Amino acid sequence: MFQSRTHNCNELRLENVGEKVKIVGWMENVREVSGSLSFVVVRDFYGTSQIVAETEETIKQFRDITKESTISVEGTVRERASKNPNMPTGDIEIVPEKIQVLGRCRYNELPFQINHSRDADESTRLKYRYLDLRNPEVKNNIVLRCNVVSALRSSMTEQGFLEVTTPILTASSPEGARDYLVPARNHPGKFYALPQAPQQFKQLLMTAGFDRYFQIAPCFRDEDARADRSPGEFYQLDMEMAFANQDDVFSVLEEVLPPIFAKYGAYNIASSAPFTRIAYKDSMERFGSDKPDLRIALELQDATEVLANCGFEPFAGNCVKAVVVPSFTQTRKFIDKLCAEVEVQAGNKVYWFRLDENGELVGGISKFVTEHKDAVVAALGLKPGCFVGLSAGKTLAAQKTAGVLRKMLGASVDGLMNKERYEFCWIVDFPMYEIGEESGELEFCHNPFSMPNGGLEILNKVEAGEADPLEITAYQYDLVCNGIELSSGAVRNHDPEIMIKAFELVRMGEADVKAKFPAMYNAFSYGAPPHAGIAPGVDRMVMLLAGEDCIREIIPFPMNKNAQDLMMDA
RNA sequence: GGCCCAGUAGUUCAGUUGGUUAGAACGCCAGCCUGUCACGCUGGAGGUCGACGGUUCGAGCCCGUUCUGGGUCGCCA
């Protein structure tokens, strides 16, 4: 029978000198200093300890054990002759009396070296994730995740929120992403769907009288992956409050998140609560994005008036946006590469010119600008040595392209961005409706359950032709941190009458609401509270806290980009 | 599905205009070394240059096709 250890590998100190102990763990390294002196490093979850072998017999015994085997060492703690101040257990070492192999590593060579696993090919890391996770750097992200989840849970509970679990096997919801389906054995031809979010259930909980709900909720969406989006499944801190408005939701998260970011974050929080609120329209205007990275010290400028008619064909009749970088010293090669990358990402061209040290217009499309130089310099506030990047098109396209350019400049030009901090903001007042690109007709902009700003009244005005539907905003909001959309939420539309009216404006009606969302429609007809909620992504939050750029670094067993589990799937 | 990038030793990478036997570091194996801690020193083993086809006297390098991986657009109420 296996006898338990007396101490873990991070526990022993000077005061333990002389004690008989037993430690267990993975044999990380052997350093043979001579034929009669060798040091062995044993690692467990908690840390590492040094074993010293001083007899030829012990040295040979360790030499015959392959690295990364699990071993147990019983022996006596001794003060080291030469201490290692960088190691918590660096003052002591263990003189072994009994050494046992518990689990032999059958390979001399591993797929990668444990302590350098982060440098290895990612497919190999995922296939041997259990080895990858032995690397303390990798493991620590998972520990961080656990701590963050635990902190979120207690903070929400402290705020009076009740954790309620909602079904995993449920009915498909017609809106949104692609579902994952599970065959229903008792109902041939029918399927359960895994929830894309507990959206409807939490709203039904509100209707049932639960006042404050939350859940660390697994969500399933069959969509393609990104660096900050793992395929298939992810977790949200899903929450909903009854008899509440937008400000109520904001103050909960402004209370819950900052202390957790302060305690567990790799960087400092730059934005104190209450977080900056930026209207969607302003965000597009100033940053060319609805998830602006406020760490970047650049804003878009409008150059339509001074440049639309400068004679440069692509600008004619278009909206023109400019991003100006003062004291720009990068090479022509850099600019070309930058423009090419923006073009790929934005699907739209970028143009540029520079005002050199002598105040002369040079490079790019400067010859088209020369004639209007004074006006352009004045309008954009240009100083010698600056770079001007330009985009053109319909307003939204020009904004988005300039937004991509802004982001790339921020990431690649020194001095534009202090990366080591957290900048939060709320994006508010999203439009309720938009003209669909394919249909060319009025459509819901986001989800159809948000409360329109102005309620039934404004919808009636639209119907009467007295208001523009495209001007209606919804009580819909995003929480953004460092250019990453952490969360989306809304004040919900809890009134069936307003719901039907909202659907009628997009050529649907009561029958559609009933057919698509029967439970919610029925429930709301029995007296529903005004309610609002939000659902911050846990994975993305941990990713930000860990200072990682890739979501897989903070998931214990991630799938690859193609939604395959390389470890389990032979 | 589109676009971009990468694929060379167990691992991370270098490889010049197409030219002799494809290199380095780490790891592995052997030997030396009495206080190492990324130990050090000496030596050794280890390669279908992702795959297939083409151009050429000659291809890791050029061309075509394809596979794999990552990033991104579409998509993600």
mmCIF file of N, CA and C in Angstrom, chain A residues 57-157:
data_model
loop_
_atom_site.group_PDB
_atom_site.id
_atom_site.type_symbol
_atom_site.label_atom_id
_atom_site.label_comp_id
_atom_site.label_asym_id
_atom_site.label_seq_id
_atom_site.Cartn_x
_atom_site.Cartn_y
_atom_site.Cartn_z
ATOM 1 N N GLU A 57 26.352 4.126 -4.762
ATOM 2 C CA GLU A 57 25.168 3.292 -4.891
ATOM 3 C C GLU A 57 23.916 4.153 -5.123
ATOM 4 N N THR A 58 23.756 5.221 -4.329
ATOM 5 C CA THR A 58 22.588 6.090 -4.493
ATOM 6 C C THR A 58 22.626 6.809 -5.832
ATOM 7 N N ILE A 59 23.815 7.262 -6.194
ATOM 8 C CA ILE A 59 23.939 7.973 -7.470
ATOM 9 C C ILE A 59 23.517 7.062 -8.612
ATOM 10 N N LYS A 60 23.960 5.799 -8.551
ATOM 11 C CA LYS A 60 23.601 4.859 -9.615
ATOM 12 C C LYS A 60 22.092 4.607 -9.619
ATOM 13 N N GLN A 61 21.545 4.533 -8.399
ATOM 14 C CA GLN A 61 20.109 4.281 -8.280
ATOM 15 C C GLN A 61 19.305 5.384 -8.988
ATOM 16 N N PHE A 62 19.686 6.631 -8.771
ATOM 17 C CA PHE A 62 18.993 7.748 -9.437
ATOM 18 C C PHE A 62 19.273 7.750 -10.933
ATOM 19 N N ARG A 63 20.533 7.356 -11.296
ATOM 20 C CA ARG A 63 20.892 7.384 -12.707
ATOM 21 C C ARG A 63 20.009 6.432 -13.503
ATOM 22 N N ASP A 64 19.576 5.373 -12.879
ATOM 23 C CA ASP A 64 18.773 4.368 -13.573
ATOM 24 C C ASP A 64 17.290 4.735 -13.668
ATOM 25 N N ILE A 65 16.894 5.820 -13.000
ATOM 26 C CA ILE A 65 15.490 6.249 -13.075
ATOM 27 C C ILE A 65 15.352 7.281 -14.203
ATOM 28 N N THR A 66 14.388 7.064 -15.077
ATOM 29 C CA THR A 66 14.203 8.047 -16.155
ATOM 30 C C THR A 66 13.549 9.302 -15.600
ATOM 31 N N LYS A 67 13.917 10.441 -16.171
ATOM 32 C CA LYS A 67 13.321 11.705 -15.762
ATOM 33 C C LYS A 67 11.810 11.666 -15.971
ATOM 34 N N GLU A 68 11.108 12.381 -15.126
ATOM 35 C CA GLU A 68 9.651 12.486 -15.144
ATOM 36 C C GLU A 68 8.959 11.229 -14.639
ATOM 37 N N SER A 69 9.742 10.254 -14.135
ATOM 38 C CA SER A 69 9.112 9.165 -13.378
ATOM 39 C C SER A 69 8.649 9.743 -12.051
ATOM 40 N N THR A 70 7.599 9.143 -11.462
ATOM 41 C CA THR A 70 7.232 9.564 -10.106
ATOM 42 C C THR A 70 8.003 8.695 -9.127
ATOM 43 N N ILE A 71 8.533 9.346 -8.092
ATOM 44 C CA ILE A 71 9.331 8.615 -7.100
ATOM 45 C C ILE A 71 8.930 9.070 -5.699
ATOM 46 N N SER A 72 9.310 8.249 -4.723
ATOM 47 C CA SER A 72 9.196 8.693 -3.340
ATOM 48 C C SER A 72 10.583 8.619 -2.727
ATOM 49 N N VAL A 73 10.888 9.596 -1.897
ATOM 50 C CA VAL A 73 12.190 9.639 -1.250
ATOM 51 C C VAL A 73 11.976 9.813 0.246
ATOM 52 N N GLU A 74 12.507 8.856 1.013
ATOM 53 C CA GLU A 74 12.486 8.999 2.469
ATOM 54 C C GLU A 74 13.904 9.290 2.910
ATOM 55 N N GLY A 75 14.039 10.222 3.846
ATOM 56 C CA GLY A 75 15.381 10.562 4.275
ATOM 57 C C GLY A 75 15.375 11.630 5.352
ATOM 58 N N THR A 76 16.549 12.212 5.557
ATOM 59 C CA THR A 76 16.711 13.191 6.620
ATOM 60 C C THR A 76 16.983 14.567 6.021
ATOM 61 N N VAL A 77 16.324 15.607 6.600
ATOM 62 C CA VAL A 77 16.522 16.971 6.116
ATOM 63 C C VAL A 77 17.841 17.501 6.662
ATOM 64 N N ARG A 78 18.618 18.149 5.776
ATOM 65 C CA ARG A 78 19.921 18.675 6.167
ATOM 66 C C ARG A 78 20.065 20.094 5.632
ATOM 67 N N GLU A 79 20.761 20.924 6.352
ATOM 68 C CA GLU A 79 21.049 22.272 5.867
ATOM 69 C C GLU A 79 22.015 22.167 4.701
ATOM 70 N N ARG A 80 21.776 22.970 3.653
ATOM 71 C CA ARG A 80 22.662 22.909 2.494
ATOM 72 C C ARG A 80 23.990 23.598 2.770
ATOM 73 N N ALA A 81 25.042 23.057 2.165
ATOM 74 C CA ALA A 81 26.347 23.707 2.250
ATOM 75 C C ALA A 81 26.355 24.970 1.394
ATOM 76 N N SER A 82 25.690 24.908 0.217
ATOM 77 C CA SER A 82 25.555 26.113 -0.605
ATOM 78 C C SER A 82 24.067 26.291 -0.887
ATOM 79 N N LYS A 83 23.515 27.382 -0.351
ATOM 80 C CA LYS A 83 22.072 27.582 -0.422
ATOM 81 C C LYS A 83 21.663 28.240 -1.725
ATOM 82 N N ASN A 84 20.404 28.066 -2.088
ATOM 83 C CA ASN A 84 19.862 28.715 -3.282
ATOM 84 C C ASN A 84 18.731 29.654 -2.877
ATOM 85 N N PRO A 85 19.014 30.973 -2.851
ATOM 86 C CA PRO A 85 18.034 31.947 -2.366
ATOM 87 C C PRO A 85 16.826 32.096 -3.304
ATOM 88 N N ASN A 86 16.935 31.563 -4.525
ATOM 89 C CA ASN A 86 15.821 31.716 -5.475
ATOM 90 C C ASN A 86 14.754 30.647 -5.297
ATOM 91 N N MET A 87 14.962 29.778 -4.364
ATOM 92 C CA MET A 87 14.098 28.610 -4.221
ATOM 93 C C MET A 87 13.542 28.589 -2.798
ATOM 94 N N PRO A 88 12.226 28.460 -2.646
ATOM 95 C CA PRO A 88 11.656 28.441 -1.289
ATOM 96 C C PRO A 88 12.285 27.375 -0.400
ATOM 97 N N THR A 89 12.626 26.225 -1.004
ATOM 98 C CA THR A 89 13.238 25.160 -0.199
ATOM 99 C C THR A 89 14.757 25.177 -0.360
ATOM 100 N N GLY A 90 15.304 26.310 -0.779
ATOM 101 C CA GLY A 90 16.725 26.382 -1.152
ATOM 102 C C GLY A 90 17.707 26.318 -0.006
ATOM 103 N N ASP A 91 17.222 26.344 1.228
ATOM 104 C CA ASP A 91 18.135 26.280 2.372
ATOM 105 C C ASP A 91 18.448 24.854 2.783
ATOM 106 N N ILE A 92 17.599 23.918 2.310
ATOM 107 C CA ILE A 92 17.757 22.545 2.795
ATOM 108 C C ILE A 92 17.868 21.559 1.643
ATOM 109 N N GLU A 93 18.265 20.354 1.982
ATOM 110 C CA GLU A 93 18.240 19.253 1.019
ATOM 111 C C GLU A 93 17.927 17.981 1.806
ATOM 112 N N ILE A 94 17.570 16.934 1.076
ATOM 113 C CA ILE A 94 17.217 15.695 1.762
ATOM 114 C C ILE A 94 18.270 14.639 1.454
ATOM 115 N N VAL A 95 18.791 14.023 2.505
ATOM 116 C CA VAL A 95 19.731 12.911 2.345
ATOM 117 C C VAL A 95 18.897 11.628 2.342
ATOM 118 N N PRO A 96 18.844 10.954 1.196
ATOM 119 C CA PRO A 96 17.900 9.840 1.059
ATOM 120 C C PRO A 96 18.347 8.567 1.760
ATOM 121 N N GLU A 97 17.362 7.877 2.298
ATOM 122 C CA GLU A 97 17.642 6.558 2.868
ATOM 123 C C GLU A 97 16.907 5.477 2.080
ATOM 124 N N LYS A 98 15.727 5.855 1.559
ATOM 125 C CA LYS A 98 14.965 4.895 0.767
ATOM 126 C C LYS A 98 14.375 5.620 -0.453
ATOM 127 N N ILE A 99 14.639 5.063 -1.615
ATOM 128 C CA ILE A 99 14.142 5.651 -2.865
ATOM 129 C C ILE A 99 13.287 4.616 -3.567
ATOM 130 N N GLN A 100 12.082 5.033 -3.980
ATOM 131 C CA GLN A 100 11.185 4.095 -4.661
ATOM 132 C C GLN A 100 10.644 4.731 -5.931
ATOM 133 N N VAL A 101 10.567 3.945 -6.983
ATOM 134 C CA VAL A 101 9.910 4.425 -8.194
ATOM 135 C C VAL A 101 8.433 4.078 -8.079
ATOM 136 N N LEU A 102 7.571 5.074 -8.215
ATOM 137 C CA LEU A 102 6.123 4.839 -8.081
ATOM 138 C C LEU A 102 5.473 4.648 -9.442
ATOM 139 N N GLY A 103 5.930 5.422 -10.399
ATOM 140 C CA GLY A 103 5.384 5.304 -11.752
ATOM 141 C C GLY A 103 6.507 5.616 -12.716
ATOM 142 N N ARG A 104 6.958 4.597 -13.425
ATOM 143 C CA ARG A 104 8.133 4.785 -14.267
ATOM 144 C C ARG A 104 7.767 5.495 -15.570
ATOM 145 N N CYS A 105 8.559 6.489 -15.934
ATOM 146 C CA CYS A 105 8.420 7.090 -17.259
ATOM 147 C C CYS A 105 9.170 6.190 -18.217
ATOM 148 N N ARG A 106 8.481 5.653 -19.190
ATOM 149 C CA ARG A 106 9.074 4.626 -20.051
ATOM 150 C C ARG A 106 9.921 5.207 -21.170
ATOM 151 N N TYR A 107 9.961 6.527 -21.255
ATOM 152 C CA TYR A 107 10.686 7.147 -22.364
ATOM 153 C C TYR A 107 11.858 7.984 -21.871
ATOM 154 N N ASN A 108 13.015 7.828 -22.530
ATOM 155 C CA ASN A 108 14.160 8.679 -22.220
ATOM 156 C C ASN A 108 13.928 10.083 -22.745
ATOM 157 N N GLU A 109 13.286 10.141 -23.912
ATOM 158 C CA GLU A 109 13.054 11.442 -24.515
ATOM 159 C C GLU A 109 11.570 11.739 -24.531
ATOM 160 N N LEU A 110 11.219 12.933 -24.060
ATOM 161 C CA LEU A 110 9.825 13.349 -24.024
ATOM 162 C C LEU A 110 9.500 14.103 -25.313
ATOM 163 N N PRO A 111 8.210 14.259 -25.606
ATOM 164 C CA PRO A 111 7.824 15.017 -26.806
ATOM 165 C C PRO A 111 8.344 16.455 -26.750
ATOM 166 N N PHE A 112 8.513 16.970 -25.547
ATOM 167 C CA PHE A 112 9.128 18.289 -25.368
ATOM 168 C C PHE A 112 9.680 18.339 -23.957
ATOM 169 N N GLN A 113 10.561 19.305 -23.699
ATOM 170 C CA GLN A 113 11.089 19.441 -22.344
ATOM 171 C C GLN A 113 10.046 20.161 -21.503
ATOM 172 N N ILE A 114 9.751 19.579 -20.347
ATOM 173 C CA ILE A 114 8.653 20.082 -19.533
ATOM 174 C C ILE A 114 8.749 21.598 -19.292
ATOM 175 N N ASN A 115 9.923 22.042 -18.874
ATOM 176 C CA ASN A 115 10.026 23.460 -18.526
ATOM 177 C C ASN A 115 10.028 24.399 -19.723
ATOM 178 N N HIS A 116 10.125 23.834 -20.921
ATOM 179 C CA HIS A 116 10.064 24.667 -22.122
ATOM 180 C C HIS A 116 8.872 24.291 -22.988
ATOM 181 N N SER A 117 7.850 23.722 -22.386
ATOM 182 C CA SER A 117 6.747 23.204 -23.198
ATOM 183 C C SER A 117 6.038 24.307 -23.976
ATOM 184 N N ARG A 118 6.072 25.515 -23.447
ATOM 185 C CA ARG A 118 5.363 26.596 -24.151
ATOM 186 C C ARG A 118 6.003 26.939 -25.487
ATOM 187 N N ASP A 119 7.277 26.517 -25.671
ATOM 188 C CA ASP A 119 7.941 26.772 -26.954
ATOM 189 C C ASP A 119 7.610 25.698 -27.979
ATOM 190 N N ALA A 120 7.044 24.590 -27.516
ATOM 191 C CA ALA A 120 6.826 23.465 -28.430
ATOM 192 C C ALA A 120 5.647 23.734 -29.366
ATOM 193 N N ASP A 121 5.606 22.940 -30.405
ATOM 194 C CA ASP A 121 4.520 23.004 -31.373
ATOM 195 C C ASP A 121 3.189 22.786 -30.655
ATOM 196 N N GLU A 122 2.187 23.600 -31.002
ATOM 197 C CA GLU A 122 0.959 23.567 -30.217
ATOM 198 C C GLU A 122 0.213 22.246 -30.325
ATOM 199 N N SER A 123 0.241 21.613 -31.485
ATOM 200 C CA SER A 123 -0.437 20.321 -31.620
ATOM 201 C C SER A 123 0.180 19.295 -30.686
ATOM 202 N N THR A 124 1.507 19.330 -30.583
ATOM 203 C CA THR A 124 2.187 18.392 -29.692
ATOM 204 C C THR A 124 1.818 18.678 -28.242
ATOM 205 N N ARG A 125 1.749 19.953 -27.897
ATOM 206 C CA ARG A 125 1.348 20.312 -26.534
ATOM 207 C C ARG A 125 -0.051 19.789 -26.228
ATOM 208 N N LEU A 126 -0.953 19.934 -27.184
ATOM 209 C CA LEU A 126 -2.335 19.519 -26.938
ATOM 210 C C LEU A 126 -2.451 18.004 -26.863
ATOM 211 N N LYS A 127 -1.675 17.315 -27.692
ATOM 212 C CA LYS A 127 -1.722 15.855 -27.662
ATOM 213 C C LYS A 127 -1.219 15.340 -26.321
ATOM 214 N N TYR A 128 -0.163 15.965 -25.818
ATOM 215 C CA TYR A 128 0.418 15.563 -24.528
ATOM 216 C C TYR A 128 0.110 16.629 -23.472
ATOM 217 N N ARG A 129 -1.143 17.022 -23.388
ATOM 218 C CA ARG A 129 -1.499 18.121 -22.501
ATOM 219 C C ARG A 129 -1.148 17.806 -21.051
ATOM 220 N N TYR A 130 -1.226 16.513 -20.677
ATOM 221 C CA TYR A 130 -0.897 16.147 -19.294
ATOM 222 C C TYR A 130 0.576 16.382 -18.997
ATOM 223 N N LEU A 131 1.429 16.355 -20.016
ATOM 224 C CA LEU A 131 2.845 16.701 -19.813
ATOM 225 C C LEU A 131 3.021 18.212 -19.817
ATOM 226 N N ASP A 132 2.318 18.851 -20.752
ATOM 227 C CA ASP A 132 2.363 20.310 -20.860
ATOM 228 C C ASP A 132 1.974 20.948 -19.522
ATOM 229 N N LEU A 133 0.942 20.373 -18.893
ATOM 230 C CA LEU A 133 0.437 20.924 -17.630
ATOM 231 C C LEU A 133 1.397 20.695 -16.458
ATOM 232 N N ARG A 134 2.406 19.817 -16.658
ATOM 233 C CA ARG A 134 3.406 19.652 -15.592
ATOM 234 C C ARG A 134 4.286 20.896 -15.487
ATOM 235 N N ASN A 135 4.372 21.652 -16.581
ATOM 236 C CA ASN A 135 5.144 22.886 -16.570
ATOM 237 C C ASN A 135 4.446 23.905 -15.662
ATOM 238 N N PRO A 136 5.117 24.355 -14.597
ATOM 239 C CA PRO A 136 4.468 25.268 -13.657
ATOM 240 C C PRO A 136 3.860 26.501 -14.335
ATOM 241 N N GLU A 137 4.532 27.012 -15.359
ATOM 242 C CA GLU A 137 3.998 28.189 -16.053
ATOM 243 C C GLU A 137 2.633 27.898 -16.670
ATOM 244 N N VAL A 138 2.470 26.704 -17.200
ATOM 245 C CA VAL A 138 1.213 26.328 -17.838
ATOM 246 C C VAL A 138 0.158 26.045 -16.767
ATOM 247 N N LYS A 139 0.579 25.290 -15.775
ATOM 248 C CA LYS A 139 -0.312 24.911 -14.684
ATOM 249 C C LYS A 139 -0.867 26.139 -13.970
ATOM 250 N N ASN A 140 -0.002 27.151 -13.772
ATOM 251 C CA ASN A 140 -0.425 28.322 -13.001
ATOM 252 C C ASN A 140 -1.626 29.043 -13.602
ATOM 253 N N ASN A 141 -1.750 29.003 -14.930
ATOM 254 C CA ASN A 141 -2.921 29.619 -15.559
ATOM 255 C C ASN A 141 -4.202 28.904 -15.160
ATOM 256 N N ILE A 142 -4.113 27.588 -14.992
ATOM 257 C CA ILE A 142 -5.298 26.818 -14.610
ATOM 258 C C ILE A 142 -5.633 27.091 -13.140
ATOM 259 N N VAL A 143 -4.597 27.225 -12.328
ATOM 260 C CA VAL A 143 -4.819 27.578 -10.925
ATOM 261 C C VAL A 143 -5.453 28.965 -10.843
ATOM 262 N N LEU A 144 -4.931 29.873 -11.662
ATOM 263 C CA LEU A 144 -5.500 31.227 -11.700
ATOM 264 C C LEU A 144 -6.979 31.179 -12.056
ATOM 265 N N ARG A 145 -7.300 30.375 -13.070
ATOM 266 C CA ARG A 145 -8.680 30.249 -13.504
ATOM 267 C C ARG A 145 -9.572 29.790 -12.356
ATOM 268 N N CYS A 146 -9.083 28.811 -11.637
ATOM 269 C CA CYS A 146 -9.826 28.268 -10.513
ATOM 270 C C CYS A 146 -10.050 29.348 -9.446
ATOM 271 N N ASN A 147 -9.013 30.101 -9.151
ATOM 272 C CA ASN A 147 -9.139 31.173 -8.161
ATOM 273 C C ASN A 147 -10.120 32.245 -8.600
ATOM 274 N N VAL A 148 -10.073 32.578 -9.881
ATOM 275 C CA VAL A 148 -10.947 33.626 -10.392
ATOM 276 C C VAL A 148 -12.403 33.175 -10.335
ATOM 277 N N VAL A 149 -12.646 31.945 -10.755
ATOM 278 C CA VAL A 149 -14.015 31.423 -10.721
ATOM 279 C C VAL A 149 -14.534 31.431 -9.287
ATOM 280 N N SER A 150 -13.679 31.008 -8.382
ATOM 281 C CA SER A 150 -14.072 30.973 -6.982
ATOM 282 C C SER A 150 -14.361 32.378 -6.455
ATOM 283 N N ALA A 151 -13.529 33.342 -6.835
ATOM 284 C CA ALA A 151 -13.728 34.723 -6.384
ATOM 285 C C ALA A 151 -15.006 35.314 -6.973
ATOM 286 N N LEU A 152 -15.260 35.004 -8.246
ATOM 287 C CA LEU A 152 -16.482 35.502 -8.885
ATOM 288 C C LEU A 152 -17.705 34.967 -8.151
ATOM 289 N N ARG A 153 -17.629 33.680 -7.848
ATOM 290 C CA ARG A 153 -18.748 33.014 -7.200
ATOM 291 C C ARG A 153 -19.021 33.641 -5.831
ATOM 292 N N SER A 154 -17.968 33.832 -5.032
ATOM 293 C CA SER A 154 -18.251 34.385 -3.702
ATOM 294 C C SER A 154 -18.678 35.839 -3.781
ATOM 295 N N SER A 155 -18.111 36.587 -4.714
ATOM 296 C CA SER A 155 -18.511 37.984 -4.829
ATOM 297 C C SER A 155 -19.977 38.109 -5.246
ATOM 298 N N MET A 156 -20.394 37.292 -6.183
ATOM 299 C CA MET A 156 -21.791 37.331 -6.627
ATOM 300 C C MET A 156 -22.723 36.901 -5.490
ATOM 301 N N THR A 157 -22.307 35.896 -4.777
ATOM 302 C CA THR A 157 -23.121 35.428 -3.651
ATOM 303 C C THR A 157 -23.247 36.528 -2.596
#
